Short mmCIF file of C-alpha atoms and ligand atoms in Angstrom, two decimals:
data_model
loop_
_atom_site.label_atom_id
_atom_site.label_comp_id
_atom_site.label_asym_id
_atom_site.label_seq_id
_atom_site.Cartn_x
_atom_site.Cartn_y
_atom_site.Cartn_z
CA MET A 1 -4.89 -78.43 -23.35
CA PRO A 2 -7.26 -75.98 -25.06
CA ALA A 3 -6.00 -74.08 -28.07
CA ILE A 4 -4.30 -70.78 -27.40
CA ARG A 5 -6.44 -67.79 -28.39
CA ILE A 6 -4.70 -64.87 -29.99
CA LEU A 7 -6.32 -61.54 -30.75
CA VAL A 8 -5.02 -59.88 -33.90
CA ALA A 9 -5.73 -56.14 -33.58
CA GLU A 10 -4.78 -54.47 -36.84
CA ASP A 11 -6.79 -52.15 -39.08
CA ASP A 12 -4.84 -53.00 -42.22
CA ARG A 13 -6.93 -55.85 -43.50
CA ALA A 14 -4.20 -57.42 -45.64
CA ILE A 15 -1.77 -57.59 -42.71
CA ARG A 16 -4.49 -58.83 -40.37
CA GLU A 17 -5.50 -61.63 -42.70
CA LEU A 18 -1.93 -62.62 -43.32
CA LEU A 19 -1.29 -62.89 -39.59
CA VAL A 20 -4.51 -64.79 -38.95
CA HIS A 21 -3.68 -67.21 -41.74
CA HIS A 22 -0.24 -67.95 -40.34
CA LEU A 23 -1.49 -68.22 -36.77
CA HIS A 24 -4.09 -70.76 -37.87
CA ARG A 25 -1.45 -72.71 -39.70
CA GLY A 26 0.64 -72.57 -36.56
CA GLY A 27 -2.16 -74.23 -34.61
CA PHE A 28 -3.52 -71.16 -32.80
CA VAL A 29 -7.04 -69.85 -32.59
CA ALA A 30 -6.93 -66.32 -33.99
CA ILE A 31 -9.68 -63.75 -33.56
CA GLU A 32 -9.66 -60.36 -35.24
CA ALA A 33 -10.32 -56.75 -34.44
CA GLY A 34 -9.92 -53.85 -36.86
CA ASP A 35 -10.32 -50.90 -34.51
CA GLY A 36 -9.49 -49.80 -30.99
CA PRO A 37 -12.87 -50.18 -29.23
CA THR A 38 -13.39 -53.68 -30.66
CA THR A 39 -9.88 -54.64 -29.60
CA LEU A 40 -10.51 -53.49 -26.05
CA ARG A 41 -13.81 -55.34 -25.87
CA MET A 42 -12.39 -58.59 -27.22
CA ALA A 43 -9.27 -58.39 -25.05
CA ARG A 44 -11.48 -57.90 -21.98
CA ASP A 45 -13.46 -61.00 -22.94
CA GLY A 46 -10.28 -62.96 -22.38
CA VAL A 47 -7.53 -63.93 -24.79
CA ASP A 48 -4.14 -65.51 -24.24
CA LEU A 49 -2.10 -63.00 -26.23
CA VAL A 50 -2.70 -59.77 -28.13
CA LEU A 51 -0.95 -58.75 -31.37
CA LEU A 52 -1.52 -55.04 -31.08
CA ASP A 53 -1.05 -52.54 -33.88
CA ILE A 54 -0.21 -49.10 -32.54
CA GLY A 55 -2.00 -47.11 -35.22
CA LEU A 56 -5.56 -48.35 -34.64
CA PRO A 57 -8.61 -46.17 -35.29
CA GLY A 58 -10.64 -45.14 -32.27
CA ILE A 59 -8.18 -45.92 -29.49
CA ASP A 60 -4.52 -46.37 -30.31
CA GLY A 61 -2.40 -49.33 -29.28
CA PHE A 62 -0.56 -47.40 -26.59
CA ASP A 63 -3.79 -46.52 -24.81
CA ILE A 64 -5.15 -50.03 -25.19
CA ALA A 65 -2.01 -51.58 -23.69
CA ARG A 66 -2.05 -49.14 -20.77
CA THR A 67 -5.74 -49.69 -20.17
CA LEU A 68 -5.45 -53.48 -20.16
CA ARG A 69 -2.56 -53.38 -17.72
CA ARG A 70 -4.31 -50.88 -15.49
CA GLU A 71 -7.24 -53.26 -15.34
CA GLY A 72 -4.90 -56.01 -14.22
CA ARG A 73 -5.08 -58.06 -17.38
CA THR A 74 -1.90 -59.98 -17.84
CA ALA A 75 -2.22 -61.48 -21.32
CA PRO A 76 1.07 -60.87 -23.13
CA ILE A 77 1.09 -58.07 -25.70
CA LEU A 78 3.19 -58.05 -28.85
CA MET A 79 3.15 -54.57 -30.36
CA LEU A 80 3.16 -54.10 -34.11
CA THR A 81 4.85 -50.84 -34.93
CA ALA A 82 5.12 -49.03 -38.22
CA ARG A 83 7.85 -46.52 -37.47
CA ALA A 84 11.14 -46.25 -35.71
CA GLU A 85 9.82 -43.36 -33.56
CA GLU A 86 7.17 -45.70 -32.23
CA VAL A 87 9.81 -48.23 -31.23
CA ASP A 88 11.34 -45.60 -28.96
CA ARG A 89 8.00 -45.13 -27.28
CA VAL A 90 7.31 -48.86 -27.00
CA VAL A 91 10.67 -49.42 -25.39
CA GLY A 92 10.69 -46.26 -23.32
CA PHE A 93 7.15 -46.20 -21.99
CA GLU A 94 5.73 -48.25 -19.21
CA LEU A 95 3.19 -49.88 -21.46
CA GLY A 96 3.51 -53.39 -20.23
CA ALA A 97 4.09 -54.67 -23.74
CA ASP A 98 6.11 -57.88 -23.88
CA ASP A 99 7.81 -57.41 -27.21
CA TYR A 100 7.43 -55.61 -30.52
CA VAL A 101 7.98 -56.14 -34.21
CA VAL A 102 8.51 -53.44 -36.78
CA LYS A 103 6.64 -53.39 -40.09
CA PRO A 104 7.25 -54.71 -42.61
CA PHE A 105 7.71 -58.01 -40.82
CA SER A 106 7.56 -61.57 -42.02
CA PRO A 107 4.75 -63.68 -40.57
CA HIS A 108 7.40 -66.22 -39.59
CA GLU A 109 9.11 -63.63 -37.46
CA VAL A 110 5.84 -62.78 -35.73
CA LEU A 111 5.10 -66.46 -35.12
CA ALA A 112 8.57 -66.96 -33.65
CA ARG A 113 8.03 -64.00 -31.30
CA VAL A 114 4.60 -65.26 -30.31
CA ARG A 115 5.99 -68.67 -29.45
CA ALA A 116 8.88 -67.13 -27.51
CA ILE A 117 6.52 -64.96 -25.46
CA LEU A 118 4.23 -67.90 -24.76
CA ARG A 119 7.19 -69.99 -23.65
CA ARG A 120 8.42 -67.23 -21.37
CA SER A 121 5.00 -66.87 -19.82
CA GLY A 122 4.71 -70.59 -19.29
CA MET A 123 1.97 -71.16 -21.86
CA SER A 124 3.15 -73.53 -24.44
CA GLN A 125 1.40 -74.76 -27.44
CA ASP A 126 0.77 -78.45 -27.84
CA PRO A 127 4.08 -79.23 -29.36
CA THR A 128 3.71 -80.17 -32.98
CA PRO A 129 7.13 -81.67 -33.48
CA ARG A 130 8.55 -80.37 -36.68
CA VAL A 131 11.22 -82.02 -38.72
CA LEU A 132 12.69 -79.81 -41.40
CA ARG A 133 14.12 -81.80 -44.28
CA PHE A 134 16.40 -80.43 -46.91
CA GLY A 135 17.79 -83.21 -49.04
CA ARG A 136 20.31 -85.03 -46.86
CA LEU A 137 19.94 -82.56 -44.02
CA GLU A 138 17.31 -83.02 -41.29
CA ILE A 139 16.56 -80.72 -38.40
CA ASP A 140 14.45 -82.39 -35.74
CA GLU A 141 12.97 -79.66 -33.55
CA ALA A 142 11.42 -81.99 -31.01
CA ALA A 143 14.72 -83.74 -30.34
CA ARG A 144 16.82 -80.63 -31.07
CA GLU A 145 18.94 -82.80 -33.33
CA VAL A 146 20.53 -82.22 -36.68
CA ARG A 147 21.29 -85.15 -38.93
CA VAL A 148 23.00 -85.59 -42.26
CA ASP A 149 22.18 -88.88 -43.98
CA GLY A 150 20.48 -89.91 -40.74
CA ILE A 151 23.63 -89.47 -38.66
CA ASP A 152 23.75 -86.92 -35.84
CA VAL A 153 25.80 -83.79 -36.23
CA SER A 154 26.99 -82.56 -32.87
CA LEU A 155 26.12 -78.86 -32.60
CA LYS A 156 26.47 -76.42 -29.74
CA PRO A 157 23.15 -74.82 -28.66
CA ARG A 158 23.84 -71.51 -30.44
CA GLU A 159 24.92 -73.30 -33.59
CA TYR A 160 21.73 -75.33 -33.54
CA GLN A 161 19.58 -72.25 -32.96
CA LEU A 162 21.32 -70.33 -35.72
CA LEU A 163 20.83 -73.15 -38.20
CA LEU A 164 17.19 -73.52 -37.15
CA VAL A 165 16.47 -69.80 -37.60
CA MET A 166 18.10 -69.77 -41.01
CA ALA A 167 16.55 -73.03 -42.19
CA SER A 168 13.13 -71.86 -41.04
CA ASN A 169 13.47 -69.02 -43.54
CA PRO A 170 14.88 -70.75 -46.60
CA GLY A 171 15.93 -68.41 -49.38
CA VAL A 172 15.57 -65.34 -47.15
CA ALA A 173 18.62 -63.15 -46.58
CA LEU A 174 18.83 -62.48 -42.85
CA SER A 175 20.98 -59.63 -41.60
CA ARG A 176 23.59 -60.22 -38.94
CA ASP A 177 21.52 -57.99 -36.67
CA THR A 178 18.43 -60.08 -37.14
CA LEU A 179 20.36 -63.26 -36.49
CA LEU A 180 21.91 -61.80 -33.37
CA GLU A 181 18.49 -60.84 -32.08
CA ARG A 182 16.88 -64.15 -32.82
CA VAL A 183 19.67 -66.37 -31.63
CA TRP A 184 21.37 -64.37 -28.90
CA GLY A 185 18.52 -62.07 -27.87
CA TYR A 186 18.09 -58.32 -27.65
CA ASP A 187 20.30 -57.79 -24.68
CA PHE A 188 23.31 -59.53 -26.14
CA ASP A 189 26.07 -56.95 -26.36
CA GLY A 190 28.63 -58.86 -28.39
CA ASP A 191 29.29 -57.82 -31.96
CA GLU A 192 28.20 -59.09 -35.33
CA ARG A 193 31.38 -61.08 -35.80
CA THR A 194 29.86 -63.56 -33.36
CA VAL A 195 27.46 -64.53 -36.12
CA ASP A 196 30.31 -65.01 -38.59
CA VAL A 197 32.18 -67.25 -36.18
CA HIS A 198 29.16 -69.48 -35.66
CA VAL A 199 28.36 -69.65 -39.36
CA ARG A 200 31.95 -70.69 -39.98
CA ARG A 201 31.62 -73.53 -37.47
CA LEU A 202 28.36 -74.66 -38.99
CA ARG A 203 29.92 -74.69 -42.43
CA MET A 204 32.79 -76.76 -41.14
CA LYS A 205 30.52 -79.29 -39.47
CA LEU A 206 28.00 -79.57 -42.28
CA GLU A 207 29.71 -78.68 -45.50
CA GLU A 208 33.29 -79.72 -44.89
CA HIS A 209 32.97 -82.68 -42.55
CA ARG A 210 29.73 -84.08 -43.94
CA LYS A 211 30.21 -82.94 -47.52
CA LEU A 212 26.84 -81.27 -47.63
CA THR A 213 26.27 -79.04 -50.66
CA THR A 214 26.68 -75.39 -49.67
CA CYS A 215 23.55 -74.36 -47.78
CA LEU A 216 24.80 -71.34 -45.80
CA HIS A 217 25.46 -68.49 -48.20
CA THR A 218 27.11 -65.18 -47.44
CA VAL A 219 25.12 -62.14 -48.52
CA HIS A 220 27.90 -59.60 -48.81
CA GLY A 221 27.66 -56.56 -46.60
CA PHE A 222 24.45 -57.87 -45.04
CA GLY A 223 24.31 -61.34 -43.58
CA TYR A 224 23.45 -64.89 -44.53
CA LYS A 225 20.94 -66.94 -46.42
CA PHE A 226 20.04 -70.61 -46.17
CA THR A 227 19.17 -72.60 -49.26
CA GLN A 228 18.35 -76.22 -49.63
CA GLY A 229 21.62 -78.11 -49.76
CA1 LIG B 301 -2.62 -49.39 -38.38
#
């Protein structure tokens, strides 16, 4: 299967290069555009996904998204927005965008969104099975298994996903909101206590039952942080 081509349309060079760097590391082919007209031209040449900054010189991201959809181009679009007011427009307008991220974002978050969009649209990357290892703890993404000292820990799907999201961002405090979004999805209408309940179960299974050093830390009034156990 040929590599997936992603167009990074962003006029802020530092952000663009950061994204390109992480996309390359993630096994994607990334091409770059720093203004609206170039973005439109490259998107028309054919790409698999567009990371589209809204505030682009020449033609803004809204117009580019509308134009591409009007022309019948179906490549998924992930909007990069700088302000909350833009989010309202992204969500409210019939732009045909598939998802959005708000600046400042972490490249890992963008990569996770890109992979989710590609999965939803049936394009998947050649799976590069990843095994995350933290001392005695192992998370095997290909097998969706978690092991401590090589022995399986039985986790429910949400517990697994929550641990994976946290362990993929070691040392980063993630808010309950962020965790809800990444594990349960945008349209989940439960409350933030759901996160607490699942963290509690993970702690029981990993830290109490398997005597793993504390790896899930509470960040008071905010959320949780994973550190190497
Ligand atoms: Ca911009």
